[in-house]
Amino acid sequence: MQRVDVSAVNRAGAVLADPDQWALFVDIDGTLLGVAPTPDAVTVPAGLVPLLEAVVRGLGGAAAILTGRRVADADRLFAPLELIASGVHGTELRADRGGAVAVLAKPIPPSVIQAMNNIASIASGILVEQKGCGVAVHYRNAPLARQALESEMAAIVAASSYELVLRQGRKVLEAVPRGYSKGTALTALASRPPFKGRRPVMVGDDVGDESAFLAAERLGGLALRVAGEHFDCGTADFDGVHSVRAWLEALARRMAMQYATRGQSSRTG
């Protein structure tokens, strides 16, 4: 599939112009939801869940969540929806809506988890989050501890016999199995129905989304960036979470209009 030429139009607008050719992949924190002091403190705006349902339906099911959270956490946030999703940076995958979640990597060894828990004592406010196949250390409430945390975590990863990599995020450092990413998840899903034959568009806000941006572009699609702590407004496609939601609302309206027009044509044809 050749890369789409959007030089003459707004990149996000290219998706609105012809939704039928696109498959949507979207991050959660900083993209669909505002960033909160802790992962459990995020709030889901009223109307977002039915909006996601409308977008998924309009795209014929070709929409997926790609997140660093566990898939079960995404389900909790967007209940009752159980969307096609990848969690923990590609190590969890639900390829069918409402289906089982496949765990693609081995759990983080207990010795690594214990070592990560121990480094929380570096500063007050550090939060260690166990994710099964990954472990995240949040320092949003202890920003001055970042350098020390990164050094300690890098040493733990290097000393482990389990092949791990250290990933950076918005005020978080994560140890996850090597060989998995949002990019590997996007690539895997893009080869399956209902995504196959559509151009992937990835919407994200952080360094953890970069692999999925590259994968989408490699498959002839688009990378749409959300301004925040990683991308500034000058280089981003969206000013923030509010802009992403407005775009999704426009996308849902566009697809509803197309559906209504087709229905009218079939009745008069």
CSV table of C-alpha atoms in Angstrom, one decimal:
chain,number,residue,atom,x,y,z
A,1,MET,CA,0.0,0.0,0.0
A,2,GLN,CA,1.5,3.3,-1.0
A,3,ARG,CA,1.8,6.2,1.4
A,4,VAL,CA,-1.2,8.6,1.1
A,5,ASP,CA,-0.5,12.1,-0.3
A,6,VAL,CA,-2.0,14.6,2.1
A,7,SER,CA,0.3,17.5,1.1
A,8,ALA,CA,-2.7,19.6,-0.2
A,9,VAL,CA,-5.0,19.1,2.8
A,10,ASN,CA,-4.9,19.1,6.6
A,11,ARG,CA,-3.7,15.7,7.7
A,12,ALA,CA,-6.5,15.1,10.2
A,13,GLY,CA,-8.9,16.4,7.6
A,14,ALA,CA,-7.8,13.7,5.1
A,15,VAL,CA,-9.4,11.1,7.3
A,16,LEU,CA,-12.7,13.1,7.5
A,17,ALA,CA,-12.7,13.5,3.7
A,18,ASP,CA,-13.0,9.7,3.1
A,19,PRO,CA,-13.4,7.7,6.3
A,20,ASP,CA,-14.0,4.4,4.5
A,21,GLN,CA,-10.4,4.1,3.6
A,22,TRP,CA,-9.0,4.4,7.1
A,23,ALA,CA,-8.5,2.3,10.2
A,24,LEU,CA,-8.2,4.1,13.5
A,25,PHE,CA,-5.7,3.3,16.2
A,26,VAL,CA,-5.7,5.6,19.2
A,27,ASP,CA,-3.9,6.0,22.5
A,28,ILE,CA,-5.7,6.7,25.8
A,29,ASP,CA,-3.8,8.9,28.2
A,30,GLY,CA,-3.1,12.3,26.8
A,31,THR,CA,-5.1,11.5,23.7
A,32,LEU,CA,-8.6,10.3,24.6
A,33,LEU,CA,-8.3,11.3,28.3
A,34,GLY,CA,-6.5,14.1,30.0
A,35,VAL,CA,-3.4,13.2,32.0
A,36,ALA,CA,-3.9,12.8,35.8
A,37,PRO,CA,-1.5,12.7,38.8
A,38,THR,CA,-1.9,8.9,39.0
A,39,PRO,CA,-3.3,6.4,36.5
A,40,ASP,CA,-6.4,5.7,38.6
A,41,ALA,CA,-7.2,9.4,38.9
A,42,VAL,CA,-8.2,9.9,35.2
A,43,THR,CA,-11.7,10.8,34.4
A,44,VAL,CA,-13.8,9.8,31.4
A,45,PRO,CA,-15.8,12.7,30.0
A,46,ALA,CA,-19.5,12.3,29.7
A,47,GLY,CA,-20.4,11.3,26.1
A,48,LEU,CA,-17.0,9.8,25.3
A,49,VAL,CA,-18.1,6.2,25.5
A,50,PRO,CA,-21.1,6.6,23.1
A,51,LEU,CA,-18.8,8.7,20.8
A,52,LEU,CA,-16.3,5.8,20.6
A,53,GLU,CA,-19.1,3.4,19.9
A,54,ALA,CA,-20.3,5.6,17.1
A,55,VAL,CA,-16.8,5.9,15.6
A,56,VAL,CA,-16.2,2.2,15.8
A,57,ARG,CA,-19.6,1.4,14.2
A,58,GLY,CA,-19.0,4.0,11.4
A,59,LEU,CA,-15.6,2.5,10.6
A,60,GLY,CA,-17.1,-1.0,10.3
A,61,GLY,CA,-15.2,-2.1,13.5
A,62,ALA,CA,-11.8,-0.9,12.1
A,63,ALA,CA,-10.8,1.0,15.3
A,64,ALA,CA,-8.5,-0.1,18.1
A,65,ILE,CA,-7.0,1.1,21.4
A,66,LEU,CA,-3.2,1.0,21.7
A,67,THR,CA,-2.2,1.7,25.2
A,68,GLY,CA,0.5,1.3,27.8
A,69,ARG,CA,-2.3,0.3,30.3
A,70,ARG,CA,-3.6,-3.2,30.6
A,71,VAL,CA,-6.5,-4.1,28.3
A,72,ALA,CA,-8.6,-4.8,31.4
A,73,ASP,CA,-8.0,-1.2,32.6
A,74,ALA,CA,-9.2,0.1,29.2
A,75,ASP,CA,-12.3,-2.0,29.6
A,76,ARG,CA,-12.9,-0.5,33.0
A,77,LEU,CA,-12.5,3.1,31.7
A,78,PHE,CA,-14.8,2.6,28.7
A,79,ALA,CA,-17.3,0.1,30.0
A,80,PRO,CA,-19.4,-1.5,28.7
A,81,LEU,CA,-17.3,-1.3,25.5
A,82,GLU,CA,-14.7,-4.1,25.0
A,83,LEU,CA,-12.9,-2.7,22.0
A,84,ILE,CA,-10.2,-4.3,19.9
A,85,ALA,CA,-7.1,-3.3,21.9
A,86,SER,CA,-3.5,-3.8,22.7
A,87,GLY,CA,-2.2,-3.2,26.2
A,88,VAL,CA,1.2,-2.9,28.0
A,89,HIS,CA,3.0,-1.7,24.9
A,90,GLY,CA,2.0,-4.6,22.6
A,91,THR,CA,2.3,-7.5,25.1
A,92,GLU,CA,-1.4,-7.9,25.5
A,93,LEU,CA,-3.7,-8.2,22.4
A,94,ARG,CA,-7.4,-8.6,21.9
A,95,ALA,CA,-7.9,-9.0,18.2
A,96,ASP,CA,-11.7,-9.3,18.2
A,97,ARG,CA,-14.1,-7.0,19.9
A,98,GLY,CA,-15.3,-8.6,23.2
A,99,GLY,CA,-12.9,-11.5,22.7
A,100,ALA,CA,-10.3,-13.0,24.9
A,101,VAL,CA,-7.1,-11.1,25.7
A,102,ALA,CA,-3.9,-12.9,24.6
A,103,VAL,CA,-0.9,-12.3,26.7
A,104,LEU,CA,2.0,-12.5,24.3
A,105,ALA,CA,5.0,-12.2,26.7
A,106,LYS,CA,6.0,-13.8,29.9
A,107,PRO,CA,5.3,-11.8,33.2
A,108,ILE,CA,8.0,-9.6,34.6
A,109,PRO,CA,10.1,-11.7,37.0
A,110,PRO,CA,9.4,-11.2,40.7
A,111,SER,CA,13.0,-10.2,41.4
A,112,VAL,CA,12.6,-7.3,38.9
A,113,ILE,CA,9.3,-6.2,40.5
A,114,GLN,CA,10.8,-6.3,43.9
A,115,ALA,CA,13.8,-4.3,42.8
A,116,MET,CA,11.5,-1.7,41.2
A,117,ASN,CA,9.4,-1.5,44.4
A,118,ASN,CA,12.6,-0.8,46.3
A,119,ILE,CA,13.6,2.2,44.2
A,120,ALA,CA,10.3,3.9,45.1
A,121,SER,CA,12.1,5.0,48.3
A,122,ILE,CA,14.2,7.4,46.2
A,123,ALA,CA,11.7,10.1,46.7
A,124,SER,CA,8.2,10.7,48.1
A,125,GLY,CA,5.5,10.6,45.5
A,126,ILE,CA,6.9,7.8,43.3
A,127,LEU,CA,4.3,5.2,42.3
A,128,VAL,CA,5.2,1.7,41.1
A,129,GLU,CA,2.5,0.1,38.9
A,130,GLN,CA,2.7,-3.7,38.2
A,131,LYS,CA,1.2,-4.6,34.8
A,132,GLY,CA,1.9,-8.3,34.5
A,133,CYS,CA,4.2,-8.1,31.4
A,134,GLY,CA,5.5,-4.7,32.4
A,135,VAL,CA,6.2,-2.5,35.4
A,136,ALA,CA,5.9,1.2,35.4
A,137,VAL,CA,7.4,3.8,37.8
A,138,HIS,CA,5.5,7.1,37.8
A,139,TYR,CA,7.3,10.2,39.0
A,140,ARG,CA,4.8,12.9,38.1
A,141,ASN,CA,4.5,13.7,41.8
A,142,ALA,CA,8.3,13.6,42.2
A,143,PRO,CA,9.7,15.2,39.0
A,144,LEU,CA,13.2,15.9,40.4
A,145,ALA,CA,13.7,12.1,40.9
A,146,ARG,CA,13.7,11.4,37.2
A,147,GLN,CA,17.4,11.1,36.6
A,148,ALA,CA,18.1,8.9,39.7
A,149,LEU,CA,15.1,6.7,38.7
A,150,GLU,CA,16.3,6.2,35.2
A,151,SER,CA,19.8,5.3,36.3
A,152,GLU,CA,18.5,2.8,38.9
A,153,MET,CA,15.9,1.3,36.5
A,154,ALA,CA,18.5,1.0,33.7
A,155,ALA,CA,20.8,-0.9,36.1
A,156,ILE,CA,17.9,-3.3,37.1
A,157,VAL,CA,17.0,-4.0,33.4
A,158,ALA,CA,20.7,-4.6,32.5
A,159,ALA,CA,21.2,-7.0,35.4
A,160,SER,CA,18.0,-9.1,34.6
A,161,SER,CA,18.4,-12.3,32.7
A,162,TYR,CA,14.9,-11.6,31.2
A,163,GLU,CA,15.2,-9.4,28.1
A,164,LEU,CA,13.7,-6.1,29.0
A,165,VAL,CA,13.9,-2.6,27.6
A,166,LEU,CA,13.3,0.7,29.4
A,167,ARG,CA,10.6,2.9,27.8
A,168,GLN,CA,10.0,6.6,28.6
A,169,GLY,CA,6.6,8.2,28.8
A,170,ARG,CA,4.9,11.2,30.2
A,171,LYS,CA,6.5,11.3,33.7
A,172,VAL,CA,6.8,7.5,33.7
A,173,LEU,CA,9.5,5.0,33.1
A,174,GLU,CA,8.5,1.5,32.1
A,175,ALA,CA,10.3,-1.9,31.9
A,176,VAL,CA,8.7,-4.1,29.3
A,177,PRO,CA,9.8,-7.2,27.3
A,178,ARG,CA,12.1,-6.6,24.3
A,179,GLY,CA,10.5,-7.0,20.9
A,180,TYR,CA,7.0,-5.6,21.8
A,181,SER,CA,5.6,-2.1,21.2
A,182,LYS,CA,2.5,-0.3,20.0
A,183,GLY,CA,4.1,-0.5,16.6
A,184,THR,CA,4.2,-4.4,16.6
A,185,ALA,CA,0.5,-4.3,17.8
A,186,LEU,CA,-0.6,-2.0,15.0
A,187,THR,CA,1.2,-4.1,12.4
A,188,ALA,CA,-0.4,-7.3,13.7
A,189,LEU,CA,-3.9,-5.8,13.7
A,190,ALA,CA,-3.5,-4.1,10.4
A,191,SER,CA,-3.1,-7.4,8.6
A,192,ARG,CA,-6.5,-8.8,10.0
A,193,PRO,CA,-10.1,-8.0,9.3
A,194,PRO,CA,-11.7,-5.5,9.8
A,195,PHE,CA,-8.5,-3.4,9.4
A,196,LYS,CA,-7.0,-5.2,6.4
A,197,GLY,CA,-7.2,-3.2,3.2
A,198,ARG,CA,-7.6,0.2,5.0
A,199,ARG,CA,-4.9,2.8,5.7
A,200,PRO,CA,-3.9,2.9,9.4
A,201,VAL,CA,-4.1,6.3,11.2
A,202,MET,CA,-2.4,6.4,14.6
A,203,VAL,CA,-3.3,9.1,17.1
A,204,GLY,CA,-1.0,9.6,20.1
A,205,ASP,CA,0.7,12.1,22.2
A,206,ASP,CA,3.9,10.5,23.6
A,207,VAL,CA,7.2,8.8,22.9
A,208,GLY,CA,5.5,5.4,23.5
A,209,ASP,CA,3.4,6.1,20.4
A,210,GLU,CA,6.4,6.7,18.1
A,211,SER,CA,6.7,3.0,17.1
A,212,ALA,CA,3.0,3.0,16.1
A,213,PHE,CA,3.5,6.3,14.1
A,214,LEU,CA,6.3,4.6,12.2
A,215,ALA,CA,4.3,1.5,11.6
A,216,ALA,CA,1.2,3.4,10.3
A,217,GLU,CA,3.3,5.4,7.9
A,218,ARG,CA,5.2,2.4,6.7
A,219,LEU,CA,1.8,0.8,5.9
A,220,GLY,CA,0.8,3.9,3.9
A,221,GLY,CA,-1.1,5.6,6.6
A,222,LEU,CA,-0.9,8.6,8.8
A,223,ALA,CA,0.6,9.6,12.2
A,224,LEU,CA,-1.4,12.2,14.0
A,225,ARG,CA,0.3,13.8,17.0
A,226,VAL,CA,-1.4,15.4,20.0
A,227,ALA,CA,0.2,18.4,21.7
A,228,GLY,CA,1.3,18.1,25.3
A,229,GLU,CA,4.4,17.3,27.2
A,230,HIS,CA,6.1,15.6,24.2
A,231,PHE,CA,4.9,17.4,21.1
A,232,ASP,CA,4.4,21.1,20.9
A,233,CYS,CA,1.5,22.8,19.2
A,234,GLY,CA,3.7,23.8,16.3
A,235,THR,CA,4.4,20.2,15.3
A,236,ALA,CA,1.3,18.5,16.5
A,237,ASP,CA,-1.9,17.8,14.5
A,238,PHE,CA,-4.1,18.4,17.6
A,239,ASP,CA,-3.9,21.1,20.3
A,240,GLY,CA,-4.8,18.6,23.0
A,241,VAL,CA,-7.4,16.1,24.2
A,242,HIS,CA,-10.2,18.5,23.5
A,243,SER,CA,-9.2,18.7,19.8
A,244,VAL,CA,-9.0,15.0,19.4
A,245,ARG,CA,-12.5,14.7,20.8
A,246,ALA,CA,-13.8,17.4,18.4
A,247,TRP,CA,-12.2,15.5,15.5
A,248,LEU,CA,-13.8,12.2,16.6
A,249,GLU,CA,-17.2,14.0,16.8
A,250,ALA,CA,-16.7,15.4,13.3
A,251,LEU,CA,-15.7,11.9,12.1
A,252,ALA,CA,-18.8,10.3,13.6
A,253,ARG,CA,-21.0,13.0,12.0
A,254,ARG,CA,-19.4,12.5,8.6
A,255,MET,CA,-19.9,8.8,8.7
A,256,ALA,CA,-23.5,9.1,9.8
A,257,MET,CA,-24.1,11.5,6.9
A,258,GLN,CA,-22.5,9.0,4.5
A,259,TYR,CA,-24.6,6.2,5.9
A,260,ALA,CA,-27.8,8.2,5.6
A,261,THR,CA,-27.0,9.3,2.0
A,262,ARG,CA,-26.3,5.7,1.0
A,263,GLY,CA,-29.5,4.6,2.5
A,264,GLN,CA,-31.4,7.2,0.6
A,265,SER,CA,-29.7,6.3,-2.6
A,266,SER,CA,-30.6,2.6,-2.2
A,267,ARG,CA,-34.2,3.5,-1.6
A,268,THR,CA,-34.5,5.7,-4.7
A,269,GLY,CA,-32.2,3.6,-7.0
